[in-house]
PDB file of C-alpha atoms and ligand atoms in Angstrom:
ATOM      1  CA  MET A   1      -2.165  67.683  65.032  1.00  0.00           C
ATOM      2  CA  SER A   2       0.850  69.905  64.436  1.00  0.00           C
ATOM      3  CA  PHE A   3       0.661  73.285  62.760  1.00  0.00           C
ATOM      4  CA  ARG A   4       3.556  75.288  61.314  1.00  0.00           C
ATOM      5  CA  LEU A   5       3.239  78.817  60.048  1.00  0.00           C
ATOM      6  CA  ILE A   6       5.571  81.506  58.743  1.00  0.00           C
ATOM      7  CA  ILE A   7       4.507  85.117  59.143  1.00  0.00           C
ATOM      8  CA  LEU A   8       6.407  87.574  57.007  1.00  0.00           C
ATOM      9  CA  GLY A   9       6.219  91.195  55.982  1.00  0.00           C
ATOM     10  CA  PRO A  10       8.030  94.508  56.323  1.00  0.00           C
ATOM     11  CA  PRO A  11       9.140  96.023  59.643  1.00  0.00           C
ATOM     12  CA  GLY A  12       6.138  97.333  61.593  1.00  0.00           C
ATOM     13  CA  VAL A  13       3.513  95.379  59.654  1.00  0.00           C
ATOM     14  CA  GLY A  14       2.429  93.525  62.804  1.00  0.00           C
ATOM     15  CA  LYS A  15       4.248  90.179  62.599  1.00  0.00           C
ATOM     16  CA  GLY A  16       4.956  90.099  66.326  1.00  0.00           C
ATOM     17  CA  THR A  17       1.553  91.473  67.345  1.00  0.00           C
ATOM     18  CA  GLN A  18      -0.337  88.924  65.256  1.00  0.00           C
ATOM     19  CA  ALA A  19       1.936  85.975  66.079  1.00  0.00           C
ATOM     20  CA  ASN A  20       1.286  86.652  69.765  1.00  0.00           C
ATOM     21  CA  ILE A  21      -2.459  86.278  69.209  1.00  0.00           C
ATOM     22  CA  ILE A  22      -2.269  83.280  66.886  1.00  0.00           C
ATOM     23  CA  LYS A  23       0.068  81.348  69.186  1.00  0.00           C
ATOM     24  CA  ASP A  24      -2.684  81.198  71.808  1.00  0.00           C
ATOM     25  CA  THR A  25      -5.340  80.233  69.270  1.00  0.00           C
ATOM     26  CA  TYR A  26      -3.281  77.239  68.106  1.00  0.00           C
ATOM     27  CA  ASN A  27      -1.285  76.606  71.285  1.00  0.00           C
ATOM     28  CA  ILE A  28       2.081  76.685  69.529  1.00  0.00           C
ATOM     29  CA  PRO A  29       5.249  78.671  70.323  1.00  0.00           C
ATOM     30  CA  HIS A  30       5.995  82.013  68.706  1.00  0.00           C
ATOM     31  CA  LEU A  31       9.607  82.095  67.506  1.00  0.00           C
ATOM     32  CA  SER A  32      10.676  85.638  66.697  1.00  0.00           C
ATOM     33  CA  THR A  33      14.267  85.732  65.481  1.00  0.00           C
ATOM     34  CA  GLY A  34      14.376  89.469  66.279  1.00  0.00           C
ATOM     35  CA  GLU A  35      13.361  88.751  69.904  1.00  0.00           C
ATOM     36  CA  ILE A  36      15.811  85.861  70.184  1.00  0.00           C
ATOM     37  CA  LEU A  37      18.651  88.063  68.897  1.00  0.00           C
ATOM     38  CA  ARG A  38      17.707  90.918  71.244  1.00  0.00           C
ATOM     39  CA  ASN A  39      17.824  88.440  74.162  1.00  0.00           C
ATOM     40  CA  GLU A  40      21.266  87.271  73.026  1.00  0.00           C
ATOM     41  CA  ILE A  41      22.402  90.903  73.015  1.00  0.00           C
ATOM     42  CA  GLU A  42      20.936  91.404  76.491  1.00  0.00           C
ATOM     43  CA  ILE A  43      22.920  88.479  77.934  1.00  0.00           C
ATOM     44  CA  LYS A  44      26.022  89.555  75.973  1.00  0.00           C
ATOM     45  CA  SER A  45      26.506  86.126  74.379  1.00  0.00           C
ATOM     46  CA  ASP A  46      28.924  85.617  71.477  1.00  0.00           C
ATOM     47  CA  ILE A  47      25.997  85.552  69.031  1.00  0.00           C
ATOM     48  CA  GLY A  48      24.572  88.683  70.647  1.00  0.00           C
ATOM     49  CA  MET A  49      27.841  90.556  70.317  1.00  0.00           C
ATOM     50  CA  ILE A  50      28.033  89.764  66.590  1.00  0.00           C
ATOM     51  CA  ALA A  51      24.332  90.462  65.981  1.00  0.00           C
ATOM     52  CA  LYS A  52      24.381  93.845  67.721  1.00  0.00           C
ATOM     53  CA  ASN A  53      26.545  95.437  65.024  1.00  0.00           C
ATOM     54  CA  TYR A  54      24.108  94.431  62.289  1.00  0.00           C
ATOM     55  CA  ILE A  55      20.865  95.152  64.175  1.00  0.00           C
ATOM     56  CA  ASP A  56      21.958  98.619  65.314  1.00  0.00           C
ATOM     57  CA  ASP A  57      22.783  99.408  61.699  1.00  0.00           C
ATOM     58  CA  GLY A  58      19.444  98.081  60.356  1.00  0.00           C
ATOM     59  CA  LEU A  59      21.179  95.277  58.450  1.00  0.00           C
ATOM     60  CA  LEU A  60      20.449  91.562  58.392  1.00  0.00           C
ATOM     61  CA  VAL A  61      22.480  89.310  60.667  1.00  0.00           C
ATOM     62  CA  PRO A  62      24.475  86.665  58.687  1.00  0.00           C
ATOM     63  CA  ASP A  63      22.480  83.626  57.531  1.00  0.00           C
ATOM     64  CA  ASN A  64      24.695  81.045  59.281  1.00  0.00           C
ATOM     65  CA  ILE A  65      23.865  82.565  62.692  1.00  0.00           C
ATOM     66  CA  LEU A  66      20.144  82.463  61.960  1.00  0.00           C
ATOM     67  CA  LEU A  67      20.304  78.843  60.855  1.00  0.00           C
ATOM     68  CA  LYS A  68      21.873  77.853  64.186  1.00  0.00           C
ATOM     69  CA  ILE A  69      19.174  79.734  66.107  1.00  0.00           C
ATOM     70  CA  ILE A  70      16.323  78.177  64.137  1.00  0.00           C
ATOM     71  CA  GLU A  71      17.780  74.699  64.361  1.00  0.00           C
ATOM     72  CA  ASN A  72      18.010  74.992  68.163  1.00  0.00           C
ATOM     73  CA  ASN A  73      14.469  76.264  68.430  1.00  0.00           C
ATOM     74  CA  ILE A  74      12.469  74.048  66.093  1.00  0.00           C
ATOM     75  CA  SER A  75      14.008  70.711  66.880  1.00  0.00           C
ATOM     76  CA  GLY A  76      13.153  70.812  70.593  1.00  0.00           C
ATOM     77  CA  ALA A  77      10.198  69.303  72.455  1.00  0.00           C
ATOM     78  CA  ASN A  78       8.540  72.733  72.804  1.00  0.00           C
ATOM     79  CA  SER A  79       8.038  72.783  69.053  1.00  0.00           C
ATOM     80  CA  SER A  80       6.615  69.270  68.670  1.00  0.00           C
ATOM     81  CA  ASN A  81       3.106  70.705  68.301  1.00  0.00           C
ATOM     82  CA  GLY A  82       4.258  73.184  65.636  1.00  0.00           C
ATOM     83  CA  TYR A  83       5.462  76.782  65.675  1.00  0.00           C
ATOM     84  CA  ILE A  84       5.071  80.259  64.247  1.00  0.00           C
ATOM     85  CA  LEU A  85       8.197  81.643  62.602  1.00  0.00           C
ATOM     86  CA  ASP A  86       8.223  85.455  62.811  1.00  0.00           C
ATOM     87  CA  GLY A  87      11.075  87.190  61.006  1.00  0.00           C
ATOM     88  CA  PHE A  88      12.579  84.022  59.524  1.00  0.00           C
ATOM     89  CA  PRO A  89      13.283  83.236  56.726  1.00  0.00           C
ATOM     90  CA  ARG A  90      14.378  86.635  55.498  1.00  0.00           C
ATOM     91  CA  THR A  91      16.674  85.858  52.562  1.00  0.00           C
ATOM     92  CA  LEU A  92      16.569  83.325  49.727  1.00  0.00           C
ATOM     93  CA  GLN A  93      19.481  81.514  51.402  1.00  0.00           C
ATOM     94  CA  GLN A  94      17.410  81.249  54.615  1.00  0.00           C
ATOM     95  CA  VAL A  95      14.498  79.776  52.619  1.00  0.00           C
ATOM     96  CA  LYS A  96      16.862  77.109  51.342  1.00  0.00           C
ATOM     97  CA  ASP A  97      18.352  76.495  54.795  1.00  0.00           C
ATOM     98  CA  LEU A  98      14.865  76.153  56.289  1.00  0.00           C
ATOM     99  CA  ASN A  99      13.776  73.722  53.561  1.00  0.00           C
ATOM    100  CA  ASP A 100      16.817  71.528  54.172  1.00  0.00           C
ATOM    101  CA  LEU A 101      16.234  71.629  57.918  1.00  0.00           C
ATOM    102  CA  ILE A 102      12.531  70.797  57.831  1.00  0.00           C
ATOM    103  CA  ASN A 103      13.184  67.943  55.400  1.00  0.00           C
ATOM    104  CA  LYS A 104      15.737  66.566  57.835  1.00  0.00           C
ATOM    105  CA  LEU A 105      13.264  66.912  60.730  1.00  0.00           C
ATOM    106  CA  ASP A 106      10.343  65.588  58.667  1.00  0.00           C
ATOM    107  CA  HIS A 107       8.372  68.815  59.223  1.00  0.00           C
ATOM    108  CA  THR A 108       6.157  70.593  56.694  1.00  0.00           C
ATOM    109  CA  ILE A 109       5.232  74.268  56.634  1.00  0.00           C
ATOM    110  CA  ASP A 110       1.435  74.516  56.394  1.00  0.00           C
ATOM    111  CA  ILE A 111       1.067  78.169  55.481  1.00  0.00           C
ATOM    112  CA  VAL A 112       3.077  81.327  54.827  1.00  0.00           C
ATOM    113  CA  VAL A 113       1.197  84.529  55.682  1.00  0.00           C
ATOM    114  CA  SER A 114       2.521  87.643  53.984  1.00  0.00           C
ATOM    115  CA  LEU A 115       1.197  90.749  55.734  1.00  0.00           C
ATOM    116  CA  THR A 116       1.068  93.953  53.718  1.00  0.00           C
ATOM    117  CA  ALA A 117       0.778  97.679  54.477  1.00  0.00           C
ATOM    118  CA  ASP A 118       2.024 100.893  52.911  1.00  0.00           C
ATOM    119  CA  GLU A 119       5.312 102.425  54.010  1.00  0.00           C
ATOM    120  CA  ASP A 120       3.698 105.571  55.488  1.00  0.00           C
ATOM    121  CA  GLU A 121       1.644 103.472  57.889  1.00  0.00           C
ATOM    122  CA  LEU A 122       4.649 101.289  58.791  1.00  0.00           C
ATOM    123  CA  THR A 123       6.817 104.315  59.517  1.00  0.00           C
ATOM    124  CA  LYS A 124       4.044 105.888  61.605  1.00  0.00           C
ATOM    125  CA  ARG A 125       3.702 102.709  63.707  1.00  0.00           C
ATOM    126  CA  LEU A 126       7.436 102.358  64.267  1.00  0.00           C
ATOM    127  CA  ILE A 127       8.015 106.021  65.112  1.00  0.00           C
ATOM    128  CA  LYS A 128       5.187 105.739  67.646  1.00  0.00           C
ATOM    129  CA  ARG A 129       6.676 102.538  69.062  1.00  0.00           C
ATOM    130  CA  SER A 130      10.120 104.185  69.305  1.00  0.00           C
ATOM    131  CA  GLU A 131       8.805 106.484  72.028  1.00  0.00           C
ATOM    132  CA  GLU A 132       8.720 103.579  74.452  1.00  0.00           C
ATOM    133  CA  SER A 133      10.253 100.427  72.913  1.00  0.00           C
ATOM    134  CA  GLY A 134      13.874 101.062  73.789  1.00  0.00           C
ATOM    135  CA  ARG A 135      14.774  99.158  70.612  1.00  0.00           C
ATOM    136  CA  SER A 136      18.124 100.392  69.312  1.00  0.00           C
ATOM    137  CA  ASP A 137      16.874 100.028  65.717  1.00  0.00           C
ATOM    138  CA  ASP A 138      13.751 102.174  66.254  1.00  0.00           C
ATOM    139  CA  THR A 139      15.282 105.501  65.172  1.00  0.00           C
ATOM    140  CA  ALA A 140      14.018 107.442  62.142  1.00  0.00           C
ATOM    141  CA  ASP A 141      17.140 106.672  60.038  1.00  0.00           C
ATOM    142  CA  ILE A 142      17.275 102.989  60.886  1.00  0.00           C
ATOM    143  CA  ILE A 143      13.501 102.528  60.478  1.00  0.00           C
ATOM    144  CA  SER A 144      13.844 103.812  56.932  1.00  0.00           C
ATOM    145  CA  LYS A 145      16.913 101.640  56.267  1.00  0.00           C
ATOM    146  CA  ARG A 146      15.112  98.515  57.563  1.00  0.00           C
ATOM    147  CA  GLN A 147      12.322  99.121  55.036  1.00  0.00           C
ATOM    148  CA  LYS A 148      14.868  99.322  52.195  1.00  0.00           C
ATOM    149  CA  VAL A 149      16.627  96.161  53.368  1.00  0.00           C
ATOM    150  CA  TYR A 150      13.246  94.386  53.453  1.00  0.00           C
ATOM    151  CA  TRP A 151      12.435  95.251  49.827  1.00  0.00           C
ATOM    152  CA  LYS A 152      15.897  94.355  48.590  1.00  0.00           C
ATOM    153  CA  GLN A 153      16.651  91.173  50.531  1.00  0.00           C
ATOM    154  CA  THR A 154      13.406  89.783  51.947  1.00  0.00           C
ATOM    155  CA  ALA A 155      10.629  90.617  49.465  1.00  0.00           C
ATOM    156  CA  PRO A 156      12.088  88.211  46.831  1.00  0.00           C
ATOM    157  CA  ILE A 157      11.194  85.278  49.079  1.00  0.00           C
ATOM    158  CA  ILE A 158       7.491  86.060  48.571  1.00  0.00           C
ATOM    159  CA  SER A 159       7.598  84.968  44.935  1.00  0.00           C
ATOM    160  CA  SER A 160       9.550  81.898  45.928  1.00  0.00           C
ATOM    161  CA  TYR A 161       6.754  80.886  48.364  1.00  0.00           C
ATOM    162  CA  LYS A 162       4.067  81.830  45.817  1.00  0.00           C
ATOM    163  CA  LYS A 163       5.346  79.023  43.613  1.00  0.00           C
ATOM    164  CA  THR A 164       4.797  76.482  46.405  1.00  0.00           C
ATOM    165  CA  GLY A 165       1.073  77.316  46.685  1.00  0.00           C
ATOM    166  CA  ILE A 166       1.112  77.835  50.474  1.00  0.00           C
ATOM    167  CA  LEU A 167       1.401  81.636  50.427  1.00  0.00           C
ATOM    168  CA  LYS A 168      -1.554  83.754  51.612  1.00  0.00           C
ATOM    169  CA  GLU A 169      -1.376  87.522  51.264  1.00  0.00           C
ATOM    170  CA  VAL A 170      -3.242  89.278  54.062  1.00  0.00           C
ATOM    171  CA  ASN A 171      -4.038  92.973  54.294  1.00  0.00           C
ATOM    172  CA  GLY A 172      -2.209  94.295  57.371  1.00  0.00           C
ATOM    173  CA  LEU A 173      -4.178  97.556  57.559  1.00  0.00           C
ATOM    174  CA  GLY A 174      -7.024  97.951  60.028  1.00  0.00           C
ATOM    175  CA  THR A 175      -7.431  97.146  63.689  1.00  0.00           C
ATOM    176  CA  ILE A 176      -5.367  94.402  65.294  1.00  0.00           C
ATOM    177  CA  GLN A 177      -8.538  92.329  65.762  1.00  0.00           C
ATOM    178  CA  GLU A 178      -9.603  92.735  62.117  1.00  0.00           C
ATOM    179  CA  ILE A 179      -6.208  91.527  60.940  1.00  0.00           C
ATOM    180  CA  SER A 180      -6.212  88.515  63.304  1.00  0.00           C
ATOM    181  CA  LYS A 181      -9.603  87.522  61.900  1.00  0.00           C
ATOM    182  CA  ARG A 182      -8.254  87.760  58.357  1.00  0.00           C
ATOM    183  CA  ILE A 183      -5.247  85.588  59.226  1.00  0.00           C
ATOM    184  CA  ILE A 184      -7.348  82.964  60.984  1.00  0.00           C
ATOM    185  CA  GLY A 185      -9.735  83.023  57.996  1.00  0.00           C
ATOM    186  CA  ALA A 186      -6.792  82.472  55.624  1.00  0.00           C
ATOM    187  CA  ILE A 187      -5.583  79.522  57.693  1.00  0.00           C
ATOM    188  CA  LYS A 188      -8.934  77.677  57.631  1.00  0.00           C
TER     189      LYS A 188
HETATM  190  P1  LIG B   1      12.649  92.002  63.911  1.00  0.00           P
HETATM  191  O1  LIG B   1      12.594  92.064  65.359  1.00  0.00           O
HETATM  192  O2  LIG B   1      12.055  90.859  63.209  1.00  0.00           O
HETATM  193  O3  LIG B   1      12.076  93.364  63.384  1.00  0.00           O
HETATM  194  P2  LIG B   1      11.325  93.811  62.037  1.00  0.00           P
HETATM  195  O4  LIG B   1      11.145  92.799  60.988  1.00  0.00           O
HETATM  196  O5  LIG B   1      12.046  95.039  61.645  1.00  0.00           O
HETATM  197  O6  LIG B   1       9.875  94.046  62.479  1.00  0.00           O
HETATM  198  P3  LIG B   1       9.284  94.666  63.807  1.00  0.00           P
HETATM  199  O7  LIG B   1       9.463  93.693  64.920  1.00  0.00           O
HETATM  200  O8  LIG B   1       9.770  96.053  64.001  1.00  0.00           O
HETATM  201  O9  LIG B   1       7.765  94.767  63.353  1.00  0.00           O
HETATM  202  P4  LIG B   1       6.612  93.685  63.373  1.00  0.00           P
HETATM  203  O10 LIG B   1       6.232  93.351  61.977  1.00  0.00           O
HETATM  204  O11 LIG B   1       6.895  92.570  64.312  1.00  0.00           O
HETATM  205  O12 LIG B   1       5.450  94.585  63.938  1.00  0.00           O
HETATM  206  P5  LIG B   1       4.897  94.723  65.443  1.00  0.00           P
HETATM  207  O13 LIG B   1       3.905  93.671  65.709  1.00  0.00           O
HETATM  208  O14 LIG B   1       6.033  94.896  66.388  1.00  0.00           O
HETATM  209  O15 LIG B   1      14.165  92.103  63.427  1.00  0.00           O
HETATM  210  C1  LIG B   1      15.029  93.075  63.963  1.00  0.00           C
HETATM  211  C2  LIG B   1      16.426  92.903  63.416  1.00  0.00           C
HETATM  212  O16 LIG B   1      16.955  91.630  63.808  1.00  0.00           O
HETATM  213  C3  LIG B   1      16.548  92.915  61.885  1.00  0.00           C
HETATM  214  O17 LIG B   1      16.650  94.224  61.370  1.00  0.00           O
HETATM  215  C4  LIG B   1      17.845  92.121  61.696  1.00  0.00           C
HETATM  216  O18 LIG B   1      18.969  92.903  61.980  1.00  0.00           O
HETATM  217  C5  LIG B   1      17.742  91.056  62.779  1.00  0.00           C
HETATM  218  N1  LIG B   1      17.073  89.836  62.283  1.00  0.00           N
HETATM  219  C6  LIG B   1      15.902  89.292  62.745  1.00  0.00           C
HETATM  220  N2  LIG B   1      15.590  88.190  62.054  1.00  0.00           N
HETATM  221  C7  LIG B   1      16.572  88.022  61.128  1.00  0.00           C
HETATM  222  C8  LIG B   1      16.794  87.080  60.096  1.00  0.00           C
HETATM  223  N3  LIG B   1      15.942  86.062  59.868  1.00  0.00           N
HETATM  224  N4  LIG B   1      17.906  87.220  59.332  1.00  0.00           N
HETATM  225  C9  LIG B   1      18.790  88.206  59.551  1.00  0.00           C
HETATM  226  N5  LIG B   1      18.638  89.152  60.507  1.00  0.00           N
HETATM  227  C10 LIG B   1      17.534  89.056  61.289  1.00  0.00           C
HETATM  228  O19 LIG B   1       4.112  96.102  65.288  1.00  0.00           O
HETATM  229  C11 LIG B   1       4.817  97.327  65.145  1.00  0.00           C
HETATM  230  C12 LIG B   1       4.138  98.432  65.961  1.00  0.00           C
HETATM  231  O20 LIG B   1       2.857  98.683  65.392  1.00  0.00           O
HETATM  232  C13 LIG B   1       3.877  98.055  67.428  1.00  0.00           C
HETATM  233  O21 LIG B   1       4.019  99.180  68.232  1.00  0.00           O
HETATM  234  C14 LIG B   1       2.414  97.555  67.421  1.00  0.00           C
HETATM  235  O22 LIG B   1       1.797  97.751  68.675  1.00  0.00           O
HETATM  236  C15 LIG B   1       1.820  98.428  66.336  1.00  0.00           C
HETATM  237  N6  LIG B   1       0.738  97.767  65.598  1.00  0.00           N
HETATM  238  C16 LIG B   1       0.640  96.454  65.271  1.00  0.00           C
HETATM  239  N7  LIG B   1      -0.472  96.210  64.558  1.00  0.00           N
HETATM  240  C17 LIG B   1      -1.099  97.406  64.416  1.00  0.00           C
HETATM  241  C18 LIG B   1      -2.297  97.800  63.778  1.00  0.00           C
HETATM  242  N8  LIG B   1      -3.076  96.937  63.142  1.00  0.00           N
HETATM  243  N9  LIG B   1      -2.651  99.097  63.821  1.00  0.00           N
HETATM  244  C19 LIG B   1      -1.854 100.013  64.467  1.00  0.00           C
HETATM  245  N10 LIG B   1      -0.688  99.696  65.116  1.00  0.00           N
HETATM  246  C20 LIG B   1      -0.327  98.402  65.080  1.00  0.00           C
HETATM  247 MG1  LIG B   2       8.562  91.987  65.450  1.00  0.00          MG
END
C-alpha cells in the first residue's frame, strides 16, 4: 500500500524532525525541498546558484524551479511506495502545480499535517539551531523574515487544504516524541 503525506508549518515547527521519524515508521522517502535546494547550492548547480540568492535572503525560490524538483523526485522508483513532502507546497501556485502533477501520475495525497507553534517558541528553536547548523538562513534577521514570508505566502494554503477534508492540524509544542505520537494518531 502506498502512503503520501504533506507536512507543513512555519520555519522551526519541526517539519524535518518529524518527517525523519515518520519516514521510518512508514518506510517511505522524506523529500525536503529545503534540503534538496541546500544540496544543489553545495554542488554549485545552476538551480543551486539561482536558489542561493533567495534562500540567503529568506525569500521563496520561484515556483517553476520547485515544480521541476518535485517532478524529478516523486515520479521515480524510490517514491513508488509513497513519500513525505516537507516544505512543499508553499504557495497557492505550488498547490495547483502539485495537483496537476499527481493527477498526471495517478497519485493521491492521503493526508496534510499542519504543525502549529507560537512564534516565540519557533524563534527560540531556530536561534538555538543557528549555533551549530551552519545554515545561511539561520540568522536573527532572516529567521524573523522567514516567519513573515510563511504567514504571507504559505499560510493561505492551509485553508485551501481544509476544503479538501484531508487536513489535520497537530499541536507542534511538546517533546519530539509527544508530537510524533500525535501525528501518527492523526494518520490512523
Ligand atoms: P526549509 O529548509 O524548508 O526551511 P523552513 O521551512 O524555514 O523550516 P526549517 O527547516 O527551518 O524548520 P523545520 O520546520 O523543518 O523544523 P526542524 O525540524 O528543523 O526551507 C528553507 C528555504 O528554502 C526557504 O526559506 C526557501 O527559500 C527555500 N524553499 C524550500 N522549499 C521551498 C518551496 N517549496 N518553495 C520556495 N522556496 C522553498 O526543527 C527546528 C529546530 O527545532 C531543530 O534544531 C530541531 O532539533 C528543534 N526541534 C524540533 N522539534 C522540537 C521540539 N518538539 N522541541 C524542541 N526543539 C525542537
Ligand atoms: Mg526543515
